[in-house]
GROMACS .gro file of C-alpha atoms in nm:
model
  146
    1LEU     CA    1   0.000   0.000   0.000
    2VAL     CA    2   0.282   0.241   0.076
    3PRO     CA    3   0.436   0.224  -0.275
    4ARG     CA    4   0.093   0.285  -0.428
    5TRP     CA    5   0.032   0.581  -0.196
    6LEU     CA    6   0.376   0.721  -0.288
    7CYS     CA    7   0.290   0.696  -0.658
    8ARG     CA    8  -0.030   0.889  -0.605
    9ARG     CA    9   0.115   1.144  -0.363
   10TYR     CA   10   0.422   1.224  -0.575
   11SER     CA   11   0.271   1.161  -0.922
   12VAL     CA   12   0.506   0.873  -0.996
   13THR     CA   13   0.394   0.674  -1.299
   14LEU     CA   14   0.525   0.370  -1.477
   15ARG     CA   15   0.687   0.491  -1.796
   16ALA     CA   16   0.875   0.321  -2.077
   17PRO     CA   17   1.254   0.330  -2.050
   18ALA     CA   18   1.404   0.607  -2.262
   19ASP     CA   19   1.761   0.480  -2.297
   20SER     CA   20   1.990   0.189  -2.215
   21SER     CA   21   2.056   0.303  -1.857
   22GLU     CA   22   1.683   0.315  -1.787
   23TRP     CA   23   1.640  -0.029  -1.945
   24LEU     CA   24   1.916  -0.156  -1.716
   25CYS     CA   25   1.733  -0.009  -1.414
   26VAL     CA   26   1.406  -0.173  -1.516
   27ILE     CA   27   1.566  -0.513  -1.583
   28LEU     CA   28   1.757  -0.503  -1.253
   29GLY     CA   29   1.438  -0.390  -1.076
   30VAL     CA   30   1.237  -0.679  -1.219
   31LEU     CA   31   1.509  -0.926  -1.114
   32LEU     CA   32   1.516  -0.782  -0.762
   33CYS     CA   33   1.135  -0.801  -0.738
   34LEU     CA   34   1.133  -1.162  -0.856
   35ALA     CA   35   1.410  -1.258  -0.612
   36GLY     CA   36   1.232  -1.077  -0.328
   37LEU     CA   37   0.901  -1.239  -0.410
   38ALA     CA   38   1.060  -1.585  -0.424
   39LEU     CA   39   1.229  -1.525  -0.089
   40PHE     CA   40   0.907  -1.395   0.069
   41VAL     CA   41   0.696  -1.686  -0.060
   42THR     CA   42   0.958  -1.938   0.051
   43THR     CA   43   0.960  -1.797   0.404
   44LEU     CA   44   0.579  -1.801   0.422
   45PHE     CA   45   0.585  -2.167   0.316
   46LEU     CA   46   0.850  -2.250   0.578
   47PHE     CA   47   0.654  -2.069   0.849
   48ALA     CA   48   0.349  -2.282   0.767
   49LYS     CA   49   0.522  -2.615   0.705
   50ARG     CA   50   0.810  -2.617   0.955
   51GLY     CA   51   0.696  -2.356   1.205
   52ARG     CA   52   0.327  -2.448   1.206
   53GLY     CA   53   0.225  -2.082   1.201
   54THR     CA   54   0.204  -1.765   0.993
   55LEU     CA   55   0.356  -1.418   0.993
   56ALA     CA   56   0.042  -1.287   1.165
   57PRO     CA   57   0.112  -1.185   1.527
   58TRP     CA   58  -0.191  -1.384   1.649
   59ASP     CA   59  -0.064  -1.705   1.481
   60PRO     CA   60   0.317  -1.709   1.505
   61PRO     CA   61   0.519  -2.023   1.434
   62VAL     CA   62   0.526  -2.263   1.729
   63HIS     CA   63   0.856  -2.419   1.614
   64LEU     CA   64   1.175  -2.225   1.545
   65VAL     CA   65   1.234  -2.218   1.170
   66ILE     CA   66   1.600  -2.266   1.078
   67ALA     CA   67   1.577  -2.405   0.726
   68GLY     CA   68   1.616  -2.276   0.372
   69PRO     CA   69   1.708  -1.908   0.364
   70TYR     CA   70   1.696  -1.894   0.746
   71ARG     CA   71   2.027  -2.083   0.740
   72PHE     CA   72   2.189  -1.776   0.583
   73VAL     CA   73   2.012  -1.480   0.743
   74ARG     CA   74   1.776  -1.442   1.042
   75ASN     CA   75   1.526  -1.218   0.863
   76PRO     CA   76   1.488  -1.342   0.505
   77MET     CA   77   1.125  -1.228   0.496
   78VAL     CA   78   1.236  -0.869   0.558
   79SER     CA   79   1.518  -0.917   0.308
   80GLY     CA   80   1.260  -1.027   0.050
   81VAL     CA   81   1.045  -0.720   0.108
   82LEU     CA   82   1.356  -0.498   0.089
   83LEU     CA   83   1.446  -0.652  -0.247
   84ILE     CA   84   1.092  -0.586  -0.370
   85THR     CA   85   1.093  -0.223  -0.252
   86ALA     CA   86   1.436  -0.164  -0.407
   87GLY     CA   87   1.317  -0.328  -0.727
   88GLU     CA   88   1.008  -0.107  -0.737
   89SER     CA   89   1.223   0.204  -0.704
   90LEU     CA   90   1.436   0.090  -0.999
   91ILE     CA   91   1.142  -0.008  -1.219
   92LEU     CA   92   0.972   0.325  -1.152
   93ARG     CA   93   1.305   0.514  -1.148
   94SER     CA   94   1.170   0.685  -0.839
   95SER     CA   95   1.387   0.840  -0.571
   96VAL     CA   96   1.088   0.864  -0.335
   97HIS     CA   97   1.048   0.485  -0.359
   98ALA     CA   98   1.421   0.440  -0.295
   99ILE     CA   99   1.383   0.654   0.017
  100TRP     CA  100   1.088   0.436   0.124
  101ALA     CA  101   1.310   0.126   0.088
  102GLY     CA  102   1.563   0.293   0.319
  103VAL     CA  103   1.294   0.391   0.569
  104PHE     CA  104   1.160   0.033   0.566
  105LEU     CA  105   1.512  -0.095   0.642
  106LEU     CA  106   1.555   0.159   0.922
  107LEU     CA  107   1.219   0.073   1.079
  108ASN     CA  108   1.308  -0.296   1.078
  109ALA     CA  109   1.659  -0.227   1.208
  110ILE     CA  110   1.492  -0.067   1.511
  111TYR     CA  111   1.189  -0.296   1.553
  112ILE     CA  112   1.358  -0.635   1.515
  113PRO     CA  113   1.623  -0.606   1.791
  114LEU     CA  114   1.400  -0.408   2.029
  115ILE     CA  115   1.069  -0.595   1.994
  116GLU     CA  116   1.081  -0.908   1.781
  117GLU     CA  117   1.405  -1.069   1.897
  118PRO     CA  118   1.332  -1.045   2.273
  119GLN     CA  119   0.999  -1.218   2.205
  120LEU     CA  120   1.175  -1.491   2.007
  121HIS     CA  121   1.432  -1.534   2.287
  122GLN     CA  122   1.145  -1.576   2.532
  123ARG     CA  123   0.954  -1.819   2.308
  124PHE     CA  124   1.241  -2.039   2.186
  125GLY     CA  125   1.507  -1.998   2.458
  126GLU     CA  126   1.856  -2.137   2.411
  127ALA     CA  127   1.787  -2.266   2.058
  128TYR     CA  128   1.723  -1.909   1.943
  129ARG     CA  129   2.024  -1.775   2.135
  130GLU     CA  130   2.250  -2.023   1.956
  131TYR     CA  131   2.090  -1.931   1.625
  132THR     CA  132   2.155  -1.558   1.684
  133ARG     CA  133   2.519  -1.633   1.765
  134ASN     CA  134   2.564  -1.807   1.430
  135VAL     CA  135   2.336  -1.637   1.179
  136PRO     CA  136   2.345  -1.262   1.111
  137ARG     CA  137   2.034  -1.045   1.131
  138PHE     CA  138   2.039  -0.880   0.786
  139LEU     CA  139   2.356  -0.953   0.588
  140PRO     CA  140   2.358  -1.319   0.485
  141ARG     CA  141   2.630  -1.568   0.566
  142LEU     CA  142   2.831  -1.696   0.271
  143SER     CA  143   2.767  -2.058   0.370
  144PRO     CA  144   2.457  -2.207   0.531
  145TRP     CA  145   2.455  -2.261   0.906
  146LYS     CA  146   2.407  -2.623   1.005
   0.00000   0.00000   0.00000
């Protein structure tokens, strides 16, 4: 909803690329959106299948999910959304959407350690503590954690 509101508020419209640099932005943006969408869908599937829950606060996973992309980074769902927001800014060639991607990252950089992670520590105990010692919050590991 936020990207749509930004388009309306700042009169950002989807327009055809005018030159090779704009084509490059659009192609890169589409690739980022596809990668972000794949990452987001994968994490939703893992939440349901492995965690037996959803991303909704009233139905969180009952099992700690440490599979798939969660072996590389603790917040792949947020990473997926960040890829999508960055991709949108490139497709639209919109600085206001790029700023929104940065704001989204900042909000999560504050919310996750202050609110979400203490709740996960409380819910999953030592297993989550070990996970946080081995898997970074936002920047992925080069090799999967086992």
